[in-house]
mmCIF file of C-alpha atoms and ligand atoms in Angstrom:
data_model
loop_
_atom_site.group_PDB
_atom_site.id
_atom_site.type_symbol
_atom_site.label_atom_id
_atom_site.label_comp_id
_atom_site.label_asym_id
_atom_site.label_seq_id
_atom_site.Cartn_x
_atom_site.Cartn_y
_atom_site.Cartn_z
ATOM 1 C CA UNK A 132 -30.977 175.972 135.927
ATOM 2 C CA UNK A 133 -32.593 173.194 133.968
ATOM 3 C CA UNK A 134 -32.858 171.834 137.528
ATOM 4 C CA UNK A 135 -34.864 174.599 139.006
ATOM 5 C CA UNK A 136 -37.001 174.795 135.998
ATOM 6 C CA UNK A 137 -38.047 171.242 135.765
ATOM 7 C CA UNK A 138 -38.477 171.183 139.975
ATOM 8 C CA UNK A 139 -40.637 174.343 139.864
ATOM 9 C CA UNK A 140 -42.443 172.584 136.566
ATOM 10 C CA UNK A 141 -43.013 169.797 139.351
ATOM 11 C CA UNK A 142 -44.031 172.181 142.454
ATOM 12 C CA UNK A 143 -46.834 173.968 139.981
ATOM 13 C CA UNK A 144 -48.331 170.578 138.456
ATOM 14 C CA UNK A 145 -48.509 168.287 141.710
ATOM 15 C CA UNK A 146 -51.443 170.236 143.421
ATOM 16 C CA UNK A 147 -52.427 168.700 146.408
ATOM 17 C CA UNK A 148 -54.983 169.705 147.958
ATOM 18 C CA UNK A 149 -28.788 143.804 145.534
ATOM 19 C CA UNK A 150 -30.291 144.011 141.796
ATOM 20 C CA UNK A 151 -29.077 144.548 138.800
ATOM 21 C CA UNK A 152 -29.562 145.551 135.414
ATOM 22 C CA UNK A 153 -29.165 141.751 133.952
ATOM 23 C CA UNK A 154 -33.296 142.133 134.556
ATOM 24 C CA UNK A 155 -34.748 144.935 132.564
ATOM 25 C CA UNK A 156 -36.614 145.646 130.233
ATOM 26 C CA UNK A 157 -36.256 148.450 127.543
ATOM 27 C CA UNK A 158 -38.104 151.078 126.055
ATOM 28 C CA UNK A 159 -41.136 153.134 128.061
ATOM 29 C CA UNK A 160 -41.398 156.811 126.037
ATOM 30 C CA UNK A 161 -44.635 158.735 127.113
ATOM 31 C CA UNK A 162 -46.081 158.242 123.885
ATOM 32 C CA UNK A 163 -46.297 153.808 124.646
ATOM 33 C CA UNK A 164 -48.011 155.398 127.367
ATOM 34 C CA UNK A 165 -51.624 155.561 128.061
ATOM 35 C CA UNK A 166 -51.764 159.146 128.928
ATOM 36 C CA UNK A 167 -54.947 160.007 131.091
ATOM 37 C CA UNK A 168 -56.095 162.772 133.358
ATOM 38 C CA UNK A 169 -55.211 160.407 136.872
ATOM 39 C CA UNK A 170 -52.135 161.075 137.233
ATOM 40 C CA UNK A 171 -49.489 157.899 138.131
ATOM 41 C CA UNK A 172 -46.255 159.089 139.757
ATOM 42 C CA UNK A 173 -42.611 157.396 138.279
ATOM 43 C CA UNK A 174 -38.883 157.970 138.768
ATOM 44 C CA UNK A 175 -36.113 158.091 137.063
ATOM 45 C CA UNK A 176 -32.660 157.621 138.363
ATOM 46 C CA UNK A 177 -29.541 158.075 135.579
ATOM 47 C CA UNK A 178 -27.008 156.178 136.227
ATOM 48 C CA UNK A 179 -24.453 157.996 134.041
ATOM 49 C CA UNK A 180 -25.081 161.146 137.411
ATOM 50 C CA UNK A 181 -24.980 159.331 139.785
ATOM 51 C CA UNK A 182 -22.186 159.644 141.251
ATOM 52 C CA UNK A 183 -23.033 157.933 144.960
ATOM 53 C CA UNK A 184 -22.731 160.570 146.972
ATOM 54 C CA UNK A 185 -25.946 159.639 149.503
ATOM 55 C CA UNK A 186 -27.438 162.797 149.896
ATOM 56 C CA UNK A 187 -29.850 160.999 148.638
ATOM 57 C CA UNK A 188 -30.283 158.549 151.488
ATOM 58 C CA UNK A 189 -30.041 161.306 153.560
ATOM 59 C CA UNK A 190 -32.404 163.984 153.241
ATOM 60 C CA UNK A 191 -34.879 160.344 152.746
ATOM 61 C CA UNK A 192 -34.046 159.449 156.521
ATOM 62 C CA UNK A 193 -34.716 163.377 157.892
ATOM 63 C CA UNK A 194 -37.506 163.872 155.434
ATOM 64 C CA UNK A 195 -39.332 160.949 156.522
ATOM 65 C CA UNK A 196 -37.887 160.112 160.379
ATOM 66 C CA UNK A 197 -36.453 156.532 159.737
ATOM 67 C CA UNK A 198 -34.908 155.423 162.249
ATOM 68 C CA UNK A 199 -30.734 155.151 161.668
ATOM 69 C CA UNK A 200 -28.723 151.827 160.471
ATOM 70 C CA UNK A 201 -32.711 150.739 158.287
ATOM 71 C CA UNK A 202 -33.037 152.762 154.779
ATOM 72 C CA UNK A 203 -36.342 153.239 152.282
ATOM 73 C CA UNK A 204 -33.657 153.861 149.753
ATOM 74 C CA UNK A 205 -30.128 153.682 149.788
ATOM 75 C CA UNK A 206 -27.046 153.741 146.823
ATOM 76 C CA UNK A 207 -25.248 150.689 146.509
ATOM 77 C CA UNK A 208 -21.751 151.023 144.423
ATOM 78 C CA UNK A 209 -22.077 148.017 141.893
ATOM 79 C CA UNK A 210 -18.929 149.286 140.134
ATOM 80 C CA UNK A 211 -16.502 146.126 138.124
ATOM 81 C CA UNK A 212 -13.370 145.380 140.745
ATOM 82 C CA UNK A 213 -11.487 144.763 137.629
ATOM 83 C CA UNK A 214 -12.389 147.851 136.250
ATOM 84 C CA UNK A 215 -12.826 150.593 139.561
ATOM 85 C CA UNK A 216 -12.163 153.235 137.069
ATOM 86 C CA UNK A 217 -15.335 152.864 135.471
ATOM 87 C CA UNK A 218 -18.030 153.833 138.995
ATOM 88 C CA UNK A 219 -21.532 152.312 138.872
ATOM 89 C CA UNK A 220 -24.259 153.158 141.552
ATOM 90 C CA UNK A 221 -28.080 151.363 141.890
ATOM 91 C CA UNK A 222 -30.281 153.489 143.369
ATOM 92 C CA UNK A 223 -32.489 150.156 145.864
ATOM 93 C CA UNK A 224 -35.910 151.343 147.082
ATOM 94 C CA UNK A 225 -39.718 150.766 146.092
ATOM 95 C CA UNK A 226 -40.367 150.388 142.345
ATOM 96 C CA UNK A 227 -43.927 151.940 142.943
ATOM 97 C CA UNK A 228 -45.079 148.887 140.958
ATOM 98 C CA UNK A 229 -48.608 149.622 138.896
ATOM 99 C CA UNK A 230 -49.307 145.498 140.003
ATOM 100 C CA UNK A 231 -48.163 146.108 143.029
ATOM 101 C CA UNK A 232 -48.428 142.593 144.819
ATOM 102 C CA UNK A 233 -47.442 144.603 148.863
ATOM 103 C CA UNK A 234 -50.910 145.949 148.515
ATOM 104 C CA UNK A 235 -52.722 142.381 147.297
ATOM 105 C CA UNK A 236 -52.069 140.960 150.250
ATOM 106 C CA UNK A 237 -52.161 143.453 153.305
ATOM 107 C CA UNK A 238 -55.049 141.845 155.430
ATOM 108 C CA UNK A 239 -55.477 145.524 156.662
ATOM 109 C CA UNK A 240 -55.014 147.554 153.733
ATOM 110 C CA UNK A 241 -52.760 149.208 155.716
ATOM 111 C CA UNK A 242 -50.862 148.934 153.131
ATOM 112 C CA UNK A 243 -52.684 150.503 149.971
ATOM 113 C CA UNK A 244 -52.081 152.441 146.958
ATOM 114 C CA UNK A 245 -54.146 155.941 146.999
ATOM 115 C CA UNK A 246 -56.712 156.717 145.174
ATOM 116 C CA UNK A 247 -56.044 160.041 144.239
ATOM 117 C CA UNK A 248 -52.100 160.054 143.719
ATOM 118 C CA UNK A 249 -51.392 155.963 142.272
ATOM 119 C CA UNK A 250 -49.092 156.056 145.326
ATOM 120 C CA UNK A 251 -48.511 152.606 147.223
ATOM 121 C CA UNK A 252 -47.953 153.982 150.905
ATOM 122 C CA UNK A 253 -49.575 153.328 154.701
ATOM 123 C CA UNK A 254 -51.197 153.841 156.906
ATOM 124 C CA UNK A 255 -48.653 153.543 159.800
ATOM 125 C CA UNK A 256 -51.640 153.032 162.413
ATOM 126 C CA UNK A 257 -53.818 149.312 160.665
ATOM 127 C CA UNK A 258 -50.457 148.021 160.114
ATOM 128 C CA UNK A 259 -50.514 144.208 162.543
ATOM 129 C CA UNK A 260 -46.622 143.746 161.198
ATOM 130 C CA UNK A 261 -47.452 140.366 159.963
ATOM 131 C CA UNK A 262 -45.129 141.078 157.452
ATOM 132 C CA UNK A 263 -47.022 139.451 154.227
ATOM 133 C CA UNK A 264 -46.327 142.184 152.244
ATOM 134 C CA UNK A 265 -42.787 142.256 153.041
ATOM 135 C CA UNK A 266 -42.147 138.324 151.660
ATOM 136 C CA UNK A 267 -44.421 139.433 148.873
ATOM 137 C CA UNK A 268 -42.516 142.474 147.088
ATOM 138 C CA UNK A 269 -40.230 140.990 144.991
ATOM 139 C CA UNK A 270 -37.496 143.420 145.107
ATOM 140 C CA UNK A 271 -36.791 143.005 148.363
ATOM 141 C CA UNK A 272 -37.155 146.524 149.461
ATOM 142 C CA UNK A 273 -39.902 147.074 152.770
ATOM 143 C CA UNK A 274 -39.205 146.347 156.026
ATOM 144 C CA UNK A 275 -40.336 146.702 159.479
ATOM 145 C CA UNK A 276 -39.955 150.614 160.923
ATOM 146 C CA UNK A 277 -38.281 149.242 164.530
ATOM 147 C CA UNK A 278 -40.301 152.202 166.028
ATOM 148 C CA UNK A 279 -43.213 152.174 164.542
ATOM 149 C CA UNK A 280 -43.536 148.402 164.077
ATOM 150 C CA UNK A 281 -45.703 149.055 160.818
ATOM 151 C CA UNK A 282 -44.276 148.472 157.566
ATOM 152 C CA UNK A 283 -42.262 150.982 155.206
ATOM 153 C CA UNK A 284 -41.885 151.461 151.824
ATOM 154 C CA UNK A 285 -39.881 154.564 149.368
ATOM 155 C CA UNK A 286 -44.130 157.210 149.274
ATOM 156 C CA UNK A 287 -42.407 159.307 147.463
ATOM 157 C CA UNK A 288 -42.662 160.841 150.465
ATOM 158 C CA UNK A 289 -45.975 161.166 150.156
ATOM 159 C CA UNK A 290 -46.783 161.271 154.093
ATOM 160 C CA UNK A 291 -43.989 164.319 154.320
ATOM 161 C CA UNK A 292 -43.090 166.864 151.381
ATOM 162 C CA UNK A 293 -45.545 165.654 148.836
ATOM 163 C CA UNK A 294 -48.079 167.076 150.636
ATOM 164 C CA UNK A 295 -46.406 170.597 151.111
ATOM 165 C CA UNK A 296 -45.717 170.867 147.323
ATOM 166 C CA UNK A 297 -42.245 169.685 147.762
ATOM 167 C CA UNK A 298 -40.565 166.863 145.383
ATOM 168 C CA UNK A 299 -39.373 163.974 147.193
ATOM 169 C CA UNK A 300 -36.157 164.138 149.900
ATOM 170 C CA UNK A 301 -34.150 162.510 147.327
ATOM 171 C CA UNK A 302 -34.725 164.382 144.318
ATOM 172 C CA UNK A 303 -34.571 167.626 145.844
ATOM 173 C CA UNK A 304 -30.914 166.591 147.694
ATOM 174 C CA UNK A 305 -29.086 164.778 144.817
ATOM 175 C CA UNK A 306 -27.062 167.649 143.157
ATOM 176 C CA UNK A 307 -26.404 165.587 140.108
ATOM 177 C CA UNK A 308 -29.800 165.175 138.287
ATOM 178 C CA UNK A 309 -29.375 161.333 138.324
ATOM 179 C CA UNK A 310 -33.449 161.998 140.045
ATOM 180 C CA UNK A 311 -35.961 163.351 138.162
ATOM 181 C CA UNK A 312 -39.429 162.910 139.734
ATOM 182 C CA UNK A 313 -43.467 163.611 137.507
ATOM 183 C CA UNK A 314 -46.385 162.623 136.401
ATOM 184 C CA UNK A 315 -45.671 159.115 133.966
ATOM 185 C CA UNK A 316 -49.238 160.317 132.452
ATOM 186 C CA UNK A 317 -48.998 164.118 131.495
ATOM 187 C CA UNK A 318 -47.227 163.663 128.174
ATOM 188 C CA UNK A 319 -45.908 167.576 128.845
ATOM 189 C CA UNK A 320 -43.843 166.656 132.595
ATOM 190 C CA UNK A 321 -40.315 166.814 131.801
ATOM 191 C CA UNK A 322 -40.492 163.133 133.136
ATOM 192 C CA UNK A 323 -41.786 162.413 129.788
ATOM 193 C CA UNK A 324 -39.178 164.473 128.207
ATOM 194 C CA UNK A 325 -36.454 162.476 129.143
ATOM 195 C CA UNK A 326 -38.642 159.660 129.220
ATOM 196 C CA UNK A 327 -39.032 160.107 125.193
ATOM 197 C CA UNK A 328 -35.089 160.958 124.188
ATOM 198 C CA UNK A 329 -33.393 158.462 126.573
ATOM 199 C CA UNK A 330 -33.883 154.732 126.473
ATOM 200 C CA UNK A 331 -34.401 153.118 130.165
ATOM 201 C CA UNK A 332 -35.339 150.015 131.829
ATOM 202 C CA UNK A 333 -37.724 148.274 134.544
ATOM 203 C CA UNK A 334 -35.714 145.528 137.209
ATOM 204 C CA UNK A 335 -37.498 142.443 136.949
ATOM 205 C CA UNK A 336 -39.981 142.749 134.482
ATOM 206 C CA UNK A 337 -40.608 139.065 134.295
ATOM 207 C CA UNK A 338 -42.297 139.667 138.082
ATOM 208 C CA UNK A 339 -45.369 141.569 136.007
ATOM 209 C CA UNK A 340 -45.563 144.614 138.722
ATOM 210 C CA UNK A 341 -44.481 146.923 136.254
ATOM 211 C CA UNK A 342 -42.332 149.309 138.339
ATOM 212 C CA UNK A 343 -42.931 152.751 138.204
ATOM 213 C CA UNK A 344 -39.321 154.038 138.850
ATOM 214 C CA UNK A 345 -37.137 154.084 135.015
ATOM 215 C CA UNK A 346 -33.120 153.625 135.247
ATOM 216 C CA UNK A 347 -31.513 154.731 132.655
ATOM 217 C CA UNK A 348 -28.642 152.983 132.596
ATOM 218 C CA UNK A 349 -24.876 153.575 132.635
ATOM 219 C CA UNK A 350 -23.058 154.161 129.206
ATOM 220 C CA UNK A 351 -20.583 151.664 128.646
ATOM 221 C CA UNK A 352 -17.215 153.188 128.378
ATOM 222 C CA UNK A 353 -14.596 150.717 126.188
ATOM 223 C CA UNK A 354 -14.649 147.927 129.095
ATOM 224 C CA UNK A 355 -17.931 145.725 129.059
ATOM 225 C CA UNK A 356 -18.411 145.561 133.147
ATOM 226 C CA UNK A 357 -22.190 144.462 132.957
HETATM 227 S S1 SF4 B 214 -28.203 162.118 145.375
HETATM 228 FE FE1 SF4 B 214 -27.952 161.879 142.919
HETATM 229 S S2 SF4 B 214 -25.797 162.242 142.988
HETATM 230 FE FE2 SF4 B 214 -25.418 160.885 145.194
HETATM 231 S S3 SF4 B 214 -26.007 159.021 145.309
HETATM 232 FE FE3 SF4 B 214 -28.273 159.704 145.233
HETATM 233 S S4 SF4 B 214 -28.851 159.535 142.994
HETATM 234 FE FE4 SF4 B 214 -26.692 159.425 142.882
HETATM 235 S S1 SF4 B 215 -40.910 147.356 145.048
HETATM 236 FE FE1 SF4 B 215 -42.434 146.562 146.726
HETATM 237 S S2 SF4 B 215 -42.863 147.922 147.552
HETATM 238 FE FE2 SF4 B 215 -43.128 149.095 145.967
HETATM 239 S S3 SF4 B 215 -44.605 148.123 145.407
HETATM 240 FE FE3 SF4 B 215 -43.619 146.754 144.429
HETATM 241 S S4 SF4 B 215 -44.090 144.853 145.206
HETATM 242 FE FE4 SF4 B 215 -45.114 146.874 146.883
HETATM 243 S S1 SF4 B 216 -46.526 143.659 157.643
HETATM 244 FE FE1 SF4 B 216 -48.642 145.525 157.435
HETATM 245 S S2 SF4 B 216 -48.100 146.520 155.761
HETATM 246 FE FE2 SF4 B 216 -47.692 144.956 155.574
HETATM 247 S S3 SF4 B 216 -49.190 143.117 155.296
HETATM 248 FE FE3 SF4 B 216 -48.940 143.424 156.877
HETATM 249 S S4 SF4 B 216 -50.559 144.671 158.267
HETATM 250 FE FE4 SF4 B 216 -49.880 144.410 155.918
#
């Protein structure tokens, strides 16, 4: 029921017209953000809730027509082999950086930031396949789509689900509430309610790209396998 409520509130509010937790930075509640009227979308991945079912990967590929054997997102099993009873999974995808090297280096602006929703996305027709953006991305999450021959990244389903008022495919597919999507600049958004009460991290903060993905690290149970 909680999940349903959060989804409904997101849809209403949209108004459309190998990473490790070793490199991370804690503490990004809504109170610490500059809340403004312009939206800035982000996502939470809760490592405590993810069971590694891959439903998010499958939904992403279907919604965004990602070719077989290519991925905008995947969930990596990072379970310590010495402690296999405590499963640990990690979402690997575009971090939707606020200061995004991929958009800075693109010579044609095929890779760009949408002005209204502040999401890093693509104009596929303008891509010349130079791969500058792929080299510039510190998170190694961009790729050239085998079919379109254009670069690609997770853009929160910018061209597919969002214009239809739906949340990203991965979020809708997750039965375990491990994924939450919303406007980080809306203090009443469900995503900010969670960030206000739970510790979260950004990956690789040393690159200074200010990712919009937040990770809620798995709580340790006894054996320290972090
Ligand atoms: S659908 Fe949810 S629980 Fe399953 S792998 Fe994805 S994030 Fe984890
Ligand atoms: S994670 Fe990579 S592809 Fe995504 S916005 Fe950052 S630099 Fe660009
Ligand atoms: S591969 Fe495409 S999106 Fe990436 S920098 Fe080159 S033109 Fe831009």
